[in-house]
PDB file of C-alpha atoms and ligand atoms in Angstrom:
ATOM      1  CA  UNK A   3     -86.653 217.144  74.902  1.00 58.00           C
ATOM      2  CA  UNK A   4     -83.946 214.082  74.361  1.00 62.00           C
ATOM      3  CA  UNK A   5     -82.209 214.067  70.948  1.00 61.00           C
ATOM      4  CA  UNK A   6     -80.118 211.019  70.762  1.00 60.00           C
ATOM      5  CA  UNK A   7     -76.976 211.654  69.504  1.00 61.00           C
ATOM      6  CA  UNK A   8     -76.713 209.025  66.163  1.00 57.00           C
ATOM      7  CA  UNK A   9     -72.966 211.292  65.821  1.00 57.00           C
ATOM      8  CA  UNK A  10     -69.633 210.580  67.854  1.00 65.00           C
ATOM      9  CA  UNK A  11     -68.980 214.395  70.034  1.00 75.00           C
ATOM     10  CA  UNK A  12     -65.863 213.644  71.640  1.00 83.00           C
ATOM     11  CA  UNK A  13     -64.374 214.718  75.617  1.00 88.00           C
ATOM     12  CA  UNK A  14     -61.753 213.355  77.072  1.00 87.00           C
ATOM     13  CA  UNK A  15     -62.782 212.183  80.638  1.00 88.00           C
ATOM     14  CA  UNK A  16     -66.579 212.691  79.882  1.00 91.00           C
ATOM     15  CA  UNK A  17     -69.391 210.570  79.240  1.00 91.00           C
ATOM     16  CA  UNK A  18     -71.818 213.265  76.706  1.00 91.00           C
ATOM     17  CA  UNK A  19     -75.220 211.901  79.370  1.00 92.00           C
ATOM     18  CA  UNK A  20     -78.413 213.315  77.552  1.00 91.00           C
ATOM     19  CA  UNK A  21     -78.394 215.993  74.183  1.00 91.00           C
ATOM     20  CA  UNK A  22     -81.421 218.412  74.687  1.00 91.00           C
ATOM     21  CA  UNK A  23     -83.158 220.885  72.597  1.00 89.00           C
ATOM     22  CA  UNK A  24     -82.533 223.801  74.169  1.00 78.00           C
ATOM     23  CA  UNK A  25     -83.486 227.384  73.929  1.00 79.00           C
ATOM     24  CA  UNK A  26     -81.967 227.847  69.662  1.00 80.00           C
ATOM     25  CA  UNK A  27     -79.689 224.810  70.077  1.00 91.00           C
ATOM     26  CA  UNK A  28     -79.293 222.198  71.946  1.00 93.00           C
ATOM     27  CA  UNK A  29     -77.836 221.033  75.619  1.00 94.00           C
ATOM     28  CA  UNK A  30     -75.186 218.129  76.317  1.00 94.00           C
ATOM     29  CA  UNK A  31     -75.218 217.163  79.456  1.00 95.00           C
ATOM     30  CA  UNK A  32     -71.771 215.562  80.050  1.00 94.00           C
ATOM     31  CA  UNK A  33     -70.582 213.683  83.122  1.00 95.00           C
ATOM     32  CA  UNK A  34     -66.421 214.334  84.884  1.00 93.00           C
ATOM     33  CA  UNK A  35     -65.492 210.474  84.465  1.00 92.00           C
ATOM     34  CA  UNK A  36     -62.764 210.711  86.364  1.00 91.00           C
ATOM     35  CA  UNK A  37     -62.705 209.543  90.107  1.00 92.00           C
ATOM     36  CA  UNK A  38     -60.076 210.861  92.025  1.00 93.00           C
ATOM     37  CA  UNK A  39     -58.253 214.441  92.264  1.00 93.00           C
ATOM     38  CA  UNK A  40     -55.395 216.159  94.568  1.00 94.00           C
ATOM     39  CA  UNK A  41     -56.864 217.948  96.719  1.00 95.00           C
ATOM     40  CA  UNK A  42     -55.255 222.197  95.691  1.00 93.00           C
ATOM     41  CA  UNK A  43     -54.529 222.754  99.276  1.00 94.00           C
ATOM     42  CA  UNK A  44     -52.038 219.485 100.261  1.00 95.00           C
ATOM     43  CA  UNK A  45     -52.196 217.293  97.306  1.00 94.00           C
ATOM     44  CA  UNK A  46     -53.480 214.122  99.125  1.00 94.00           C
ATOM     45  CA  UNK A  47     -55.314 212.382  96.990  1.00 95.00           C
ATOM     46  CA  UNK A  48     -59.636 212.442  97.204  1.00 95.00           C
ATOM     47  CA  UNK A  49     -62.266 209.975  95.309  1.00 95.00           C
ATOM     48  CA  UNK A  50     -64.687 210.794  98.613  1.00 95.00           C
ATOM     49  CA  UNK A  51     -67.428 212.825  96.782  1.00 93.00           C
ATOM     50  CA  UNK A  52     -68.610 215.399  98.387  1.00 92.00           C
ATOM     51  CA  UNK A  53     -71.491 215.900  95.850  1.00 94.00           C
ATOM     52  CA  UNK A  54     -72.332 217.920  92.478  1.00 95.00           C
ATOM     53  CA  UNK A  55     -70.948 221.321  90.524  1.00 93.00           C
ATOM     54  CA  UNK A  56     -72.036 222.677  86.534  1.00 95.00           C
ATOM     55  CA  UNK A  57     -70.731 223.896  84.367  1.00 95.00           C
ATOM     56  CA  UNK A  58     -71.595 226.301  81.771  1.00 95.00           C
ATOM     57  CA  UNK A  59     -69.408 227.344  78.581  1.00 96.00           C
ATOM     58  CA  UNK A  60     -70.392 226.852  74.728  1.00 96.00           C
ATOM     59  CA  UNK A  61     -69.095 224.906  72.727  1.00 96.00           C
ATOM     60  CA  UNK A  62     -68.819 223.999  68.448  1.00 95.00           C
ATOM     61  CA  UNK A  63     -71.957 224.245  66.793  1.00 94.00           C
ATOM     62  CA  UNK A  64     -73.740 220.697  65.918  1.00 91.00           C
ATOM     63  CA  UNK A  65     -75.076 221.135  62.134  1.00 87.00           C
ATOM     64  CA  UNK A  66     -77.365 224.588  61.854  1.00 90.00           C
ATOM     65  CA  UNK A  67     -77.631 224.370  66.197  1.00 92.00           C
ATOM     66  CA  UNK A  68     -75.379 226.073  68.505  1.00 94.00           C
ATOM     67  CA  UNK A  69     -74.054 223.942  71.753  1.00 95.00           C
ATOM     68  CA  UNK A  70     -74.157 224.423  75.179  1.00 94.00           C
ATOM     69  CA  UNK A  71     -72.531 222.192  78.116  1.00 95.00           C
ATOM     70  CA  UNK A  72     -74.000 221.219  81.159  1.00 95.00           C
ATOM     71  CA  UNK A  73     -70.414 220.092  82.408  1.00 96.00           C
ATOM     72  CA  UNK A  74     -70.592 218.565  86.337  1.00 96.00           C
ATOM     73  CA  UNK A  75     -67.783 218.106  87.820  1.00 95.00           C
ATOM     74  CA  UNK A  76     -67.784 215.970  91.092  1.00 95.00           C
ATOM     75  CA  UNK A  77     -66.931 218.406  95.039  1.00 95.00           C
ATOM     76  CA  UNK A  78     -63.926 216.391  96.678  1.00 96.00           C
ATOM     77  CA  UNK A  79     -63.492 215.885 101.063  1.00 96.00           C
ATOM     78  CA  UNK A  80     -60.365 216.012 101.824  1.00 96.00           C
ATOM     79  CA  UNK A  81     -59.374 213.268 103.295  1.00 95.00           C
ATOM     80  CA  UNK A  82     -56.440 214.682 105.335  1.00 95.00           C
ATOM     81  CA  UNK A  83     -57.284 215.445 108.354  1.00 94.00           C
ATOM     82  CA  UNK A  84     -55.169 218.083 109.214  1.00 95.00           C
ATOM     83  CA  UNK A  85     -56.010 220.194 106.222  1.00 95.00           C
ATOM     84  CA  UNK A  86     -57.588 223.329 106.357  1.00 94.00           C
ATOM     85  CA  UNK A  87     -59.896 222.768 103.710  1.00 92.00           C
ATOM     86  CA  UNK A  88     -62.781 220.922 104.046  1.00 94.00           C
ATOM     87  CA  UNK A  89     -64.301 220.298 100.733  1.00 95.00           C
ATOM     88  CA  UNK A  90     -62.749 220.887  97.250  1.00 95.00           C
ATOM     89  CA  UNK A  91     -64.061 221.237  93.596  1.00 94.00           C
ATOM     90  CA  UNK A  92     -63.018 219.360  90.747  1.00 93.00           C
ATOM     91  CA  UNK A  93     -60.044 220.808  88.526  1.00 91.00           C
ATOM     92  CA  UNK A  94     -61.881 221.314  85.220  1.00 91.00           C
ATOM     93  CA  UNK A  95     -60.853 218.860  82.417  1.00 92.00           C
ATOM     94  CA  UNK A  96     -57.653 219.606  79.764  1.00 91.00           C
ATOM     95  CA  UNK A  97     -60.492 220.852  77.073  1.00 93.00           C
ATOM     96  CA  UNK A  98     -61.511 223.865  79.106  1.00 94.00           C
ATOM     97  CA  UNK A  99     -59.656 225.781  81.436  1.00 92.00           C
ATOM     98  CA  UNK A 100     -61.166 227.300  84.502  1.00 89.00           C
ATOM     99  CA  UNK A 101     -63.116 230.329  84.369  1.00 90.00           C
ATOM    100  CA  UNK A 102     -63.651 229.678  80.958  1.00 92.00           C
ATOM    101  CA  UNK A 103     -67.205 229.760  78.297  1.00 93.00           C
ATOM    102  CA  UNK A 104     -66.165 228.571  76.018  1.00 94.00           C
ATOM    103  CA  UNK A 105     -63.878 225.755  74.959  1.00 95.00           C
ATOM    104  CA  UNK A 106     -60.484 225.899  73.974  1.00 93.00           C
ATOM    105  CA  UNK A 107     -62.049 224.298  70.401  1.00 94.00           C
ATOM    106  CA  UNK A 108     -64.858 226.923  70.449  1.00 95.00           C
ATOM    107  CA  UNK A 109     -62.485 230.019  71.328  1.00 94.00           C
ATOM    108  CA  UNK A 110     -59.673 228.124  68.622  1.00 93.00           C
ATOM    109  CA  UNK A 111     -62.664 228.789  65.701  1.00 95.00           C
ATOM    110  CA  UNK A 112     -63.908 232.415  67.187  1.00 95.00           C
ATOM    111  CA  UNK A 113     -59.796 233.828  67.365  1.00 93.00           C
ATOM    112  CA  UNK A 114     -58.828 232.303  64.018  1.00 92.00           C
ATOM    113  CA  UNK A 115     -62.086 234.166  62.508  1.00 94.00           C
ATOM    114  CA  UNK A 116     -62.055 236.606  64.777  1.00 94.00           C
ATOM    115  CA  UNK A 117     -57.719 236.817  63.503  1.00 92.00           C
ATOM    116  CA  UNK A 118     -59.232 237.087  60.148  1.00 91.00           C
ATOM    117  CA  UNK A 119     -61.824 239.624  60.201  1.00 93.00           C
ATOM    118  CA  UNK A 120     -61.855 241.261  63.172  1.00 91.00           C
ATOM    119  CA  UNK A 121     -63.795 242.099  66.308  1.00 91.00           C
ATOM    120  CA  UNK A 122     -67.602 243.497  63.825  1.00 94.00           C
ATOM    121  CA  UNK A 123     -67.018 241.631  60.699  1.00 96.00           C
ATOM    122  CA  UNK A 124     -66.045 238.078  62.810  1.00 95.00           C
ATOM    123  CA  UNK A 125     -69.145 238.510  65.142  1.00 96.00           C
ATOM    124  CA  UNK A 126     -71.137 239.007  61.387  1.00 97.00           C
ATOM    125  CA  UNK A 127     -69.729 235.948  60.117  1.00 97.00           C
ATOM    126  CA  UNK A 128     -69.954 233.874  63.910  1.00 96.00           C
ATOM    127  CA  UNK A 129     -73.585 233.960  64.615  1.00 95.00           C
ATOM    128  CA  UNK A 130     -74.070 232.978  60.456  1.00 95.00           C
ATOM    129  CA  UNK A 131     -72.121 230.018  61.796  1.00 95.00           C
ATOM    130  CA  UNK A 132     -74.122 229.158  65.503  1.00 94.00           C
ATOM    131  CA  UNK A 133     -71.239 230.314  67.008  1.00 95.00           C
ATOM    132  CA  UNK A 134     -72.832 233.952  67.669  1.00 94.00           C
ATOM    133  CA  UNK A 135     -69.497 236.096  70.232  1.00 95.00           C
ATOM    134  CA  UNK A 136     -69.715 239.958  70.571  1.00 95.00           C
ATOM    135  CA  UNK A 137     -66.878 241.858  68.686  1.00 94.00           C
ATOM    136  CA  UNK A 138     -65.490 242.608  72.116  1.00 95.00           C
ATOM    137  CA  UNK A 139     -64.748 239.526  73.148  1.00 94.00           C
ATOM    138  CA  UNK A 140     -63.060 238.613  69.843  1.00 94.00           C
ATOM    139  CA  UNK A 141     -60.982 241.324  70.591  1.00 94.00           C
ATOM    140  CA  UNK A 142     -60.022 239.703  73.271  1.00 92.00           C
ATOM    141  CA  UNK A 143     -59.572 236.683  72.029  1.00 90.00           C
ATOM    142  CA  UNK A 144     -57.091 238.023  69.503  1.00 90.00           C
ATOM    143  CA  UNK A 145     -55.432 240.225  72.069  1.00 90.00           C
ATOM    144  CA  UNK A 146     -55.109 236.516  73.740  1.00 85.00           C
ATOM    145  CA  UNK A 147     -53.323 235.536  70.607  1.00 80.00           C
ATOM    146  CA  UNK A 148     -49.535 234.274  70.948  1.00 75.00           C
ATOM    147  CA  UNK A 149     -47.712 233.537  67.621  1.00 69.00           C
ATOM    148  CA  UNK A 150     -46.804 230.025  67.025  1.00 69.00           C
ATOM    149  CA  UNK A 151     -42.413 230.352  67.148  1.00 69.00           C
ATOM    150  CA  UNK A 152     -41.332 228.618  63.586  1.00 70.00           C
ATOM    151  CA  UNK A 153     -39.869 224.828  64.842  1.00 70.00           C
ATOM    152  CA  UNK A 154     -36.187 224.226  64.874  1.00 75.00           C
ATOM    153  CA  UNK A 155     -35.842 221.428  62.434  1.00 74.00           C
ATOM    154  CA  UNK A 156     -34.155 218.116  63.167  1.00 77.00           C
ATOM    155  CA  UNK A 157     -32.057 218.612  59.748  1.00 82.00           C
ATOM    156  CA  UNK A 158     -31.113 220.892  57.289  1.00 83.00           C
ATOM    157  CA  UNK A 159     -30.910 219.821  53.483  1.00 85.00           C
ATOM    158  CA  UNK A 160     -28.378 223.030  52.085  1.00 88.00           C
ATOM    159  CA  UNK A 161     -27.468 223.265  48.229  1.00 88.00           C
ATOM    160  CA  UNK A 162     -26.570 226.136  45.407  1.00 87.00           C
ATOM    161  CA  UNK A 163     -28.141 226.307  42.120  1.00 85.00           C
ATOM    162  CA  UNK A 164     -27.063 228.679  39.604  1.00 88.00           C
ATOM    163  CA  UNK A 165     -29.983 231.421  38.407  1.00 86.00           C
ATOM    164  CA  UNK A 166     -27.347 232.217  35.876  1.00 89.00           C
ATOM    165  CA  UNK A 167     -24.334 230.291  35.109  1.00 87.00           C
ATOM    166  CA  UNK A 168     -20.697 231.098  36.327  1.00 86.00           C
ATOM    167  CA  UNK A 169     -21.974 234.430  37.274  1.00 89.00           C
ATOM    168  CA  UNK A 170     -25.794 234.839  40.488  1.00 91.00           C
ATOM    169  CA  UNK A 171     -25.393 231.869  42.792  1.00 89.00           C
ATOM    170  CA  UNK A 172     -28.731 231.060  45.229  1.00 89.00           C
ATOM    171  CA  UNK A 173     -28.519 228.614  47.804  1.00 89.00           C
ATOM    172  CA  UNK A 174     -31.443 226.780  48.677  1.00 87.00           C
ATOM    173  CA  UNK A 175     -32.568 225.328  52.366  1.00 83.00           C
ATOM    174  CA  UNK A 176     -34.585 222.316  52.869  1.00 82.00           C
ATOM    175  CA  UNK A 177     -35.635 221.502  56.051  1.00 75.00           C
ATOM    176  CA  UNK A 178     -35.655 217.616  55.926  1.00 66.00           C
ATOM    177  CA  UNK A 179     -37.632 216.936  58.209  1.00 63.00           C
ATOM    178  CA  UNK A 180     -39.522 218.073  61.342  1.00 54.00           C
ATOM    179  CA  UNK A 181     -38.911 216.231  65.376  1.00 50.00           C
TER     180      UNK A 181
HETATM  181 ZN1  LIG B 210     -56.614 218.789 101.675  1.00 97.75          ZN
END
């Protein structure tokens, strides 16, 4: 059974074709709108379609339903007659890493919960939030986590202030603006 979505969900460079009720959640049928790609072997750009292939990653839930995508990507025929690769797959869009089973935004949400609660408790909470995953997967996401270092400020304000006048002073640094 299909459902017409009445609110926007954004998949850059893709179009939502259909929303179906699957087992325990929604299935969104999403087509890539890119009409050409470069051959990964010879870099020749091709727009000659040679069929399709599908990826089935999970995405953030909608309301109280989990979401799985049916993402359709193209296969292209390489136009370079000297290239040993006759056909190649269109690369995944930016929001889905190659070979990933979850979108970047879902991975970020699950990783954030895992960082706060760990694997076991995180897995239980994520099931309640319609983003179920195993505690082993959460541990893998924790290991992948890369802390964002502090940004270099564009300008710094420096001043001193008296904790006790003529006795003890402190220095204050104020970040004036981020670049
Ligand atoms: Zn090629």
